[in-house]
PDB file of C-alpha atoms in Angstrom:
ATOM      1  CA  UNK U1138       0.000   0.000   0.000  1.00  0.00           C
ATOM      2  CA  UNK U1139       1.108   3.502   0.026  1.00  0.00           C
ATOM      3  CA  UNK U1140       3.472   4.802   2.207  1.00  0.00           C
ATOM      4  CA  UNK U1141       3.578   8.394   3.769  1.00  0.00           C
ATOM      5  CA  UNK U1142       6.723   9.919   5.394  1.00  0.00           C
ATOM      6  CA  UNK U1143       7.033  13.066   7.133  1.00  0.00           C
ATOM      7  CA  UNK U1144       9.831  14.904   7.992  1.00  0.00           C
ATOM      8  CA  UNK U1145      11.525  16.148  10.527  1.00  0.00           C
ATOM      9  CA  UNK U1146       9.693  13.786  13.245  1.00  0.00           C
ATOM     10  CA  UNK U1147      10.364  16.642  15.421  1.00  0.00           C
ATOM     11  CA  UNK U1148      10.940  20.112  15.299  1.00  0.00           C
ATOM     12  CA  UNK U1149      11.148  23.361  18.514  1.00  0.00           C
ATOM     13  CA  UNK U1150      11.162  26.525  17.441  1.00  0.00           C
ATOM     14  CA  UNK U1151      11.435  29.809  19.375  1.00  0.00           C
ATOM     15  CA  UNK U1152       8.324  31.749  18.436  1.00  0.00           C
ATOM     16  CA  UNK U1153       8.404  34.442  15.444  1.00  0.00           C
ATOM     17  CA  UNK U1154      10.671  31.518  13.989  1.00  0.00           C
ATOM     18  CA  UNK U1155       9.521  30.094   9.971  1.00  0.00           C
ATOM     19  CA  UNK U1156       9.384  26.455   9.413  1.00  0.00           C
ATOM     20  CA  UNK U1157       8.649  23.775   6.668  1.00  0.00           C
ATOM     21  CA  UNK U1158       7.106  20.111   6.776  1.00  0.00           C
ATOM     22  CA  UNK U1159       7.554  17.764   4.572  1.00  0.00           C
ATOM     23  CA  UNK U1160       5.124  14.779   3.390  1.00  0.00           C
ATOM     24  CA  UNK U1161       6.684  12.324   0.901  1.00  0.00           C
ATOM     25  CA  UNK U1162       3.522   9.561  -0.377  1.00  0.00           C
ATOM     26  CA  UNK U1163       4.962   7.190  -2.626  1.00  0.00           C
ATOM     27  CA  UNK U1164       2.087   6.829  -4.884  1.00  0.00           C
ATOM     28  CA  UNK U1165      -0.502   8.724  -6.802  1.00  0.00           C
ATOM     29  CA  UNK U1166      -3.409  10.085  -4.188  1.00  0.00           C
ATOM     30  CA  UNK U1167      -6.707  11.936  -4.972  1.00  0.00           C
ATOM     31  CA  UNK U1168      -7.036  13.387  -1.290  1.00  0.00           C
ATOM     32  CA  UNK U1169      -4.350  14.993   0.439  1.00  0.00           C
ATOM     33  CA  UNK U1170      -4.770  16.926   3.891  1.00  0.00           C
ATOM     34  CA  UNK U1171      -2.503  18.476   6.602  1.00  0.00           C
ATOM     35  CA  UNK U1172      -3.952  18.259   9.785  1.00  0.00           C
ATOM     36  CA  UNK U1173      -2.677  19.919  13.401  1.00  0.00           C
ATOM     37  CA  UNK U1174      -3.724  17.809  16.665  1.00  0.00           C
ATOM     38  CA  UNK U1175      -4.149  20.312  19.446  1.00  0.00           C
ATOM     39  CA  UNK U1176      -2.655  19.730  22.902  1.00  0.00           C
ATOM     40  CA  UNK U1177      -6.601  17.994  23.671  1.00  0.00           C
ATOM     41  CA  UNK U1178      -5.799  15.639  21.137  1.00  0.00           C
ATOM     42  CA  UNK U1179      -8.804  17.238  18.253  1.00  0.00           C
ATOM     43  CA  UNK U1180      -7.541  17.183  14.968  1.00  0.00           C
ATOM     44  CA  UNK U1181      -7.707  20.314  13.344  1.00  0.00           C
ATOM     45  CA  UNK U1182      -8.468  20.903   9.500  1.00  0.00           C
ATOM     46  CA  UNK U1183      -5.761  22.893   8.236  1.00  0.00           C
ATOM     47  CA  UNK U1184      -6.116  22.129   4.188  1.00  0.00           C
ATOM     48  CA  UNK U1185      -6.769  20.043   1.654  1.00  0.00           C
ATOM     49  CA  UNK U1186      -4.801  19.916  -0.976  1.00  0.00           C
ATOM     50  CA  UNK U1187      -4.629  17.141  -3.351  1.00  0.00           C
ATOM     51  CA  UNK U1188      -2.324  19.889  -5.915  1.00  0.00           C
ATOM     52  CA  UNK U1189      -1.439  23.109  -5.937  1.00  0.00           C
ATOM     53  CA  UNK U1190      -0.975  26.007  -3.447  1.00  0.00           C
ATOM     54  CA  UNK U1191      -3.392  27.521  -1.051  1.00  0.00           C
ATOM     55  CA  UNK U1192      -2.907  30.043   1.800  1.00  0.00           C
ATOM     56  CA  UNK U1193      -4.669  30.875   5.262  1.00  0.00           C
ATOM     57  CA  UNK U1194      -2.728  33.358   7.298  1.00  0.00           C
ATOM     58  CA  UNK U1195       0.501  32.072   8.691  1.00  0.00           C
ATOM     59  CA  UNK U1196      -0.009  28.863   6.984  1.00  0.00           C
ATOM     60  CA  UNK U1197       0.328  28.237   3.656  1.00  0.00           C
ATOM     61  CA  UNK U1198       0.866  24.661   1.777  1.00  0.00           C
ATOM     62  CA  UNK U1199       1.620  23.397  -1.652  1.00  0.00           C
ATOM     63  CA  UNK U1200       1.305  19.866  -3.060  1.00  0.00           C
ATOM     64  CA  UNK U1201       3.203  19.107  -5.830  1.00  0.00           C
ATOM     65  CA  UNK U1202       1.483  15.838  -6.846  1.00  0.00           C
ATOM     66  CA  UNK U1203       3.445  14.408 -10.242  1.00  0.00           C
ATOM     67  CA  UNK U1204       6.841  14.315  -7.371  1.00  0.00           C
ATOM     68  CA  UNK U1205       4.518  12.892  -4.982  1.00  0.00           C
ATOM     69  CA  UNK U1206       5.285  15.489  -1.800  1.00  0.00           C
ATOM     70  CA  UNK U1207       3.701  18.053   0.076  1.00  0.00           C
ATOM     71  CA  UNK U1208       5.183  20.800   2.241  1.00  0.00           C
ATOM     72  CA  UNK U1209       3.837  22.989   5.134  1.00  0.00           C
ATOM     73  CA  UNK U1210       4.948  26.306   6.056  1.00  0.00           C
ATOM     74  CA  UNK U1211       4.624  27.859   9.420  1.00  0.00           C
ATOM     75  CA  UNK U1212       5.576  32.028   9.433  1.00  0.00           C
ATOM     76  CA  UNK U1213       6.076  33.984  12.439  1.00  0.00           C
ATOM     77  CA  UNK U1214       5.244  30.833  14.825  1.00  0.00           C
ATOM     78  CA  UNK U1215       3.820  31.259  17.756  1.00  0.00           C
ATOM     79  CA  UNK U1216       3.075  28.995  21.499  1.00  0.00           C
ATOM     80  CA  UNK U1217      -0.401  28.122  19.967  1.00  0.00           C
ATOM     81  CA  UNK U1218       1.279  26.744  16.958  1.00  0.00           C
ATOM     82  CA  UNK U1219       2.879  23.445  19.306  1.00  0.00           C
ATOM     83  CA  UNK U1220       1.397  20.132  18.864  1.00  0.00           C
ATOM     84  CA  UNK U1221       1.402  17.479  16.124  1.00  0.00           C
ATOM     85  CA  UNK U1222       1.048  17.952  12.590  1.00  0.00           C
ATOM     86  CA  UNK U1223      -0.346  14.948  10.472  1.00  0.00           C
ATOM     87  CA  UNK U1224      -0.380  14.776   6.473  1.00  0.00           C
ATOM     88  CA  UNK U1225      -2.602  12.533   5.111  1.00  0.00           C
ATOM     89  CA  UNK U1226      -3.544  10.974   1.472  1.00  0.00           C
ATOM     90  CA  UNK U1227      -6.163   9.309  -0.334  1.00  0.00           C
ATOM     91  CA  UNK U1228      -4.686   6.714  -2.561  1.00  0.00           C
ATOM     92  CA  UNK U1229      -5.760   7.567  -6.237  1.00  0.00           C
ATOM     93  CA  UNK U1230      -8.908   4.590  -6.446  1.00  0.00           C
ATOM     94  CA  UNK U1231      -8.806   3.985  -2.682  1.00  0.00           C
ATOM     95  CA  UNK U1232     -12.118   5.252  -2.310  1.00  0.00           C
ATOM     96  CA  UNK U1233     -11.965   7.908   0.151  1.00  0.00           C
ATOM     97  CA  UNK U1234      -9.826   6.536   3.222  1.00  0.00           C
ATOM     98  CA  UNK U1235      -6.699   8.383   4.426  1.00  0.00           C
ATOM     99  CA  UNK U1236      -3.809   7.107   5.040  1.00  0.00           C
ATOM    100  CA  UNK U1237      -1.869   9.103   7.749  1.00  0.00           C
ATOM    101  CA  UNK U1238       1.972   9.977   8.211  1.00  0.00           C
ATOM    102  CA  UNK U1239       3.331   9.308  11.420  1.00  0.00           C
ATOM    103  CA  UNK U1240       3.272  13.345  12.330  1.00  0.00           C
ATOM    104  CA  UNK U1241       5.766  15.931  12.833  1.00  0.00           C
ATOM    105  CA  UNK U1242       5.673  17.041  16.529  1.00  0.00           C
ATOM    106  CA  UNK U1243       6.283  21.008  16.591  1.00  0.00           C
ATOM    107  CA  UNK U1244       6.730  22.738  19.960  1.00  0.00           C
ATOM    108  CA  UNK U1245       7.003  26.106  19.649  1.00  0.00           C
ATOM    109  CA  UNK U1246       8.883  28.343  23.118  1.00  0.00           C
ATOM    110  CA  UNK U1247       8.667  31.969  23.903  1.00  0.00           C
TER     111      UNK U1247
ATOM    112  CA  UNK M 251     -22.853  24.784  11.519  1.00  0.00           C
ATOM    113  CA  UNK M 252     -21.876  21.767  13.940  1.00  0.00           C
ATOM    114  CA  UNK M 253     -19.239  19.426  13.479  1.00  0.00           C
ATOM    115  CA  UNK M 254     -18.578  15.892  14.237  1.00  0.00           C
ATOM    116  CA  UNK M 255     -19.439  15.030  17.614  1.00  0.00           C
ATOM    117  CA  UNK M 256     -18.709  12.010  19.082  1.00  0.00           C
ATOM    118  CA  UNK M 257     -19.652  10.525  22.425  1.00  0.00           C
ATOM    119  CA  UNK M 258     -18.170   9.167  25.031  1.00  0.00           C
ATOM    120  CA  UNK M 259     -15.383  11.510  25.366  1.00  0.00           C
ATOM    121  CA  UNK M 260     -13.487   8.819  27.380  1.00  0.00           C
ATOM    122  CA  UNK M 261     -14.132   5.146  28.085  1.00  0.00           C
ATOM    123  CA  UNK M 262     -12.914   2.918  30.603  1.00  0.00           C
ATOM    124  CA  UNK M 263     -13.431  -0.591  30.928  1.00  0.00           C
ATOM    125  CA  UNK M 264     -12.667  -3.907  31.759  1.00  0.00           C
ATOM    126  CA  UNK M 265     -11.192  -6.794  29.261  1.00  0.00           C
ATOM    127  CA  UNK M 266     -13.901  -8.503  28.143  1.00  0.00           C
ATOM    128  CA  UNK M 267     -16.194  -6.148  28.580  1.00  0.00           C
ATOM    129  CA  UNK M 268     -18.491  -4.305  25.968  1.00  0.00           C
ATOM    130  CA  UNK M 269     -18.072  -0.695  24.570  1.00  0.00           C
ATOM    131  CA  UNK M 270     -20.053   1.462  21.888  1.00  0.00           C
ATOM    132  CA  UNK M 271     -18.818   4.329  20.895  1.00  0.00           C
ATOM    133  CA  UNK M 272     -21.237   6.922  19.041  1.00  0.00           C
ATOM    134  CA  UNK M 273     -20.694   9.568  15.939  1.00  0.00           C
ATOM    135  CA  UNK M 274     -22.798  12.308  14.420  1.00  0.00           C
ATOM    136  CA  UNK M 275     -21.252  13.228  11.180  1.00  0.00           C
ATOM    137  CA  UNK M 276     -22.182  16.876   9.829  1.00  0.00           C
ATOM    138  CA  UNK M 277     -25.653  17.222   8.808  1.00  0.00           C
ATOM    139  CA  UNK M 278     -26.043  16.029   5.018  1.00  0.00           C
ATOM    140  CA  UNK M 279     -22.571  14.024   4.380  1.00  0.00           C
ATOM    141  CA  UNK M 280     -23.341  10.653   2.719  1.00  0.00           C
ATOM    142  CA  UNK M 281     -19.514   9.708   3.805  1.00  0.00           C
ATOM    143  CA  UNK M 282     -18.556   8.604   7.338  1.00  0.00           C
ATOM    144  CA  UNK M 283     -15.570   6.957   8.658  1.00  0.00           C
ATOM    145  CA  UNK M 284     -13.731   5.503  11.504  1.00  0.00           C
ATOM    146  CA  UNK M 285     -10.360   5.608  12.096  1.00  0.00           C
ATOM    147  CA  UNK M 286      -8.302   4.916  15.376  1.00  0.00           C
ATOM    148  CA  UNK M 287      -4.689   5.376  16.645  1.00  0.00           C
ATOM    149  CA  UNK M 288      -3.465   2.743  19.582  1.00  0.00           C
ATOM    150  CA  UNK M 289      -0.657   3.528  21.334  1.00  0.00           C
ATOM    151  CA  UNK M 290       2.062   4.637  20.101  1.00  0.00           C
ATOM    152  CA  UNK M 291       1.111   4.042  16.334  1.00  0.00           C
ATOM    153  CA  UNK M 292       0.160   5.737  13.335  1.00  0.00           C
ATOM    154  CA  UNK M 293      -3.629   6.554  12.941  1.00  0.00           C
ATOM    155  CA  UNK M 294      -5.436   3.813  11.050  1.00  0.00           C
ATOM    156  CA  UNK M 295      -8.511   3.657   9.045  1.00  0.00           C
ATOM    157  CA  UNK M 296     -11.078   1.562  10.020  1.00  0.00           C
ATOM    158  CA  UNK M 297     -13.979   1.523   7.617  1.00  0.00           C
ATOM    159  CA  UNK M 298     -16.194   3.463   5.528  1.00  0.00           C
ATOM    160  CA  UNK M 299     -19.903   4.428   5.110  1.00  0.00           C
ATOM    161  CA  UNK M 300     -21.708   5.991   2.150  1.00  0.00           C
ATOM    162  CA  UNK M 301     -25.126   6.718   3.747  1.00  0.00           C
ATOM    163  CA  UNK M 302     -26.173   3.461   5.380  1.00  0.00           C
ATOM    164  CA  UNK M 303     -23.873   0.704   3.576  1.00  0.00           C
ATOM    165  CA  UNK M 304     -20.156  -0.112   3.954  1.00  0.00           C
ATOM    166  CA  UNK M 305     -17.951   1.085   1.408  1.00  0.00           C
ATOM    167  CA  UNK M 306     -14.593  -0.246   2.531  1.00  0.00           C
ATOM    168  CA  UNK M 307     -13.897  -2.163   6.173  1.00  0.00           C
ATOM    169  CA  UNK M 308     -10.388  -3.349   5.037  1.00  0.00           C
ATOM    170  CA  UNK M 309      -9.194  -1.551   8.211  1.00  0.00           C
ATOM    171  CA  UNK M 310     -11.462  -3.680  10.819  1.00  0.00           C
ATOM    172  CA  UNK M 311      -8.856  -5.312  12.486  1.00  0.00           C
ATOM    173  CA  UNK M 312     -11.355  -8.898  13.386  1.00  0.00           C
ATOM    174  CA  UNK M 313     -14.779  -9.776  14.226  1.00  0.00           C
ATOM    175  CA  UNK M 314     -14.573  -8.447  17.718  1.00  0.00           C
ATOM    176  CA  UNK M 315     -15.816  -4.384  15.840  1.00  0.00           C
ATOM    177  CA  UNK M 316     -18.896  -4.436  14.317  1.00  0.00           C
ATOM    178  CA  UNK M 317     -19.923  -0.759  12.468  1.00  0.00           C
ATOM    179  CA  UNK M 318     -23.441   0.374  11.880  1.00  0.00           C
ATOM    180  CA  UNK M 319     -25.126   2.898  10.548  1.00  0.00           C
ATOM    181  CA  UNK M 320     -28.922   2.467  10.780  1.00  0.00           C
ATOM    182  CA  UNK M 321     -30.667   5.132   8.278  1.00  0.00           C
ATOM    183  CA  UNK M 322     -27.759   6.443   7.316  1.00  0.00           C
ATOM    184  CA  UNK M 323     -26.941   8.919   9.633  1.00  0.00           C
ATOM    185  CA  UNK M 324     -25.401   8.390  13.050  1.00  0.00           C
ATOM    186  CA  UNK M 325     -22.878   5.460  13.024  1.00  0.00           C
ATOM    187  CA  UNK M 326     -22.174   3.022  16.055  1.00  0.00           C
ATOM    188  CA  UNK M 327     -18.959   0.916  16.566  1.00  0.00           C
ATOM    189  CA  UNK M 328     -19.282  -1.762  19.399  1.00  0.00           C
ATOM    190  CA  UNK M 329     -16.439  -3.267  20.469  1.00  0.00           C
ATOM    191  CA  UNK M 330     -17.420  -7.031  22.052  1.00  0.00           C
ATOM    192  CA  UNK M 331     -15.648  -8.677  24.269  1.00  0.00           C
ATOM    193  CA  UNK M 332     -13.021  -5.636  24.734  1.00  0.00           C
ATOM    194  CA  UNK M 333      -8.872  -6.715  25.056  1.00  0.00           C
ATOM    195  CA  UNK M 334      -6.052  -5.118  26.085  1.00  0.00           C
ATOM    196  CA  UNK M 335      -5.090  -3.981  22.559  1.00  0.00           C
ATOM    197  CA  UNK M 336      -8.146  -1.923  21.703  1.00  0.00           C
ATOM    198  CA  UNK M 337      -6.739   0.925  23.974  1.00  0.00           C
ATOM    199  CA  UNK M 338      -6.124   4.042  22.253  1.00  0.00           C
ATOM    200  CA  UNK M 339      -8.153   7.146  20.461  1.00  0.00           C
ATOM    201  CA  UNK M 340     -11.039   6.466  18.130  1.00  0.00           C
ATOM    202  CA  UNK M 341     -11.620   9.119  15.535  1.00  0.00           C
ATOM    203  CA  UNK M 342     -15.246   9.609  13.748  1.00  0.00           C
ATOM    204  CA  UNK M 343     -14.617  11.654  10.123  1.00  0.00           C
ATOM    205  CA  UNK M 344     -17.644  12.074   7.709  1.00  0.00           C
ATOM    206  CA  UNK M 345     -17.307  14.163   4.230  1.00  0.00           C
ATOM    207  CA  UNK M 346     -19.329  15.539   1.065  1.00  0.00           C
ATOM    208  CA  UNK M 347     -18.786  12.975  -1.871  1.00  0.00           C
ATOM    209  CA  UNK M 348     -15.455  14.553  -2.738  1.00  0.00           C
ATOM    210  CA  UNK M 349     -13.350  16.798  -0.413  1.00  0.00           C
ATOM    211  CA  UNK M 350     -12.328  17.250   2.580  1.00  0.00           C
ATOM    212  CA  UNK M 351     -12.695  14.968   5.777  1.00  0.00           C
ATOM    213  CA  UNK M 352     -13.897  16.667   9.356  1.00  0.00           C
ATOM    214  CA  UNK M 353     -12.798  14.823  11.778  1.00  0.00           C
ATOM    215  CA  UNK M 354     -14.844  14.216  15.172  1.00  0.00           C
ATOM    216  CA  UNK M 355     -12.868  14.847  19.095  1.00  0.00           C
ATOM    217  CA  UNK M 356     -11.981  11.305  19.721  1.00  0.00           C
ATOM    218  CA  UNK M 357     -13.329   9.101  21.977  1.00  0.00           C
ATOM    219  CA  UNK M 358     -10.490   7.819  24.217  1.00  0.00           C
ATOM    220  CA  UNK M 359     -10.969   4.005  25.186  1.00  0.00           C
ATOM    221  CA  UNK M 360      -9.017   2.551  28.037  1.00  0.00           C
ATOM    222  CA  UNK M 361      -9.233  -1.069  28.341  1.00  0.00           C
ATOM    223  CA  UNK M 362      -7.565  -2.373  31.998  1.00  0.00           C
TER     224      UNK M 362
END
């Protein structure tokens, strides 16, 4: 099945600090979303992006799809950025299920 | 608009003993799924509902979870008899027919 790799596994930042995620999926997907599991344990929609490039504030993402990756980018972090961040895909005639990453966990200091 | 809501919030129970754990997808999505994360692993699908009828339950790990969805819209997963290994987080998603997945709190089962 397809396989989904993130990178780095772990990550601290000191806050107004950028950062990037990486998601490598080894095969061709039809779903792709990044998700960020609060410190309650919700996850947290933060896109979906199956190609492309798409923005929402501080976070932006882009999914370039024919080299099978996807990258997140935190600006000007802050504390309430910590937690885990998941990527996960929908293999291209999977039907709809997601296959996660094993996360990247972010923890952001003042 | 509400979200996913799942109930309980946490579970504790004995091995052997019998849990169902409820989800509410958001009002009008055909497409509802389970997923769960055990300890210290990866979060894994479970199965997959259009409406009332199973799409894919290739995650099901054996015959001890059984999925409804009477009606097609809240879904139940019962868990009978309960072991050790079921521990963990179980996640409730639903979805439009394409697009993105909102995922439910969890419902955090503890099996002593």
């Amino acid at each position: 099945g397809i396989q989904v790799e993130q990178s780095p596994p772990d990550l601290i930042l000191q806050e107004g600090a950028n950062s990037t995620l990486r998601c490598n999926f080894s095969d061709s997907v039809n779903n792709l979303q990044w998700f960020h599991q609060n410190p309650w344990g919700q996850l947290i929609n933060l896109f979906y992006i199956p190609s492309g490039t798409k923005q929402n504030g501080r976070l932006s993402a882009t999914t370039v799809a024919t080299e099978r990756y996807s990258l997140l980018y935190i600006s000007s972090s802050q504390t309430t950025d910590s937690g885990v961040y998941f990527c996960a895909v929908g293999p291209a005639g999977g039907y709809n299920k997601l296959i996660f990453g094993a996360g990247t966990r972010l923890a952001v200091h003042p | 608009e509400a979200g996913v809501t799942q109930f309980p919030s946490h579970s504790v129970i004995e091995k052997g003993q019998t849990v169902t754990l409820r989800c509410d997808p958001i009002s009008g999505h055909d497409n509802l799924y389970w997923y769960r994360r055990v300890m210290g692993k990866e979060i894994k699908f479970l199965l997959h509902f259009v409406k009332e009828s199973k799409q894919d339950e290739s995650g099901m790990p054996n015959n001890r979870f059984l999925a409804e969805r009477t009606g097609g819209t809240y879904s139940t997963l019962k868990v009978q008899p309960a072991e050790l290994e079921d521990s963990g987080v179980y996640f409730c998603a639903s979805s439009p027919p394409l697009g993105t997945q909102y995922f439910g709190p969890g419902t955090r089962l503890t099996v002593l």
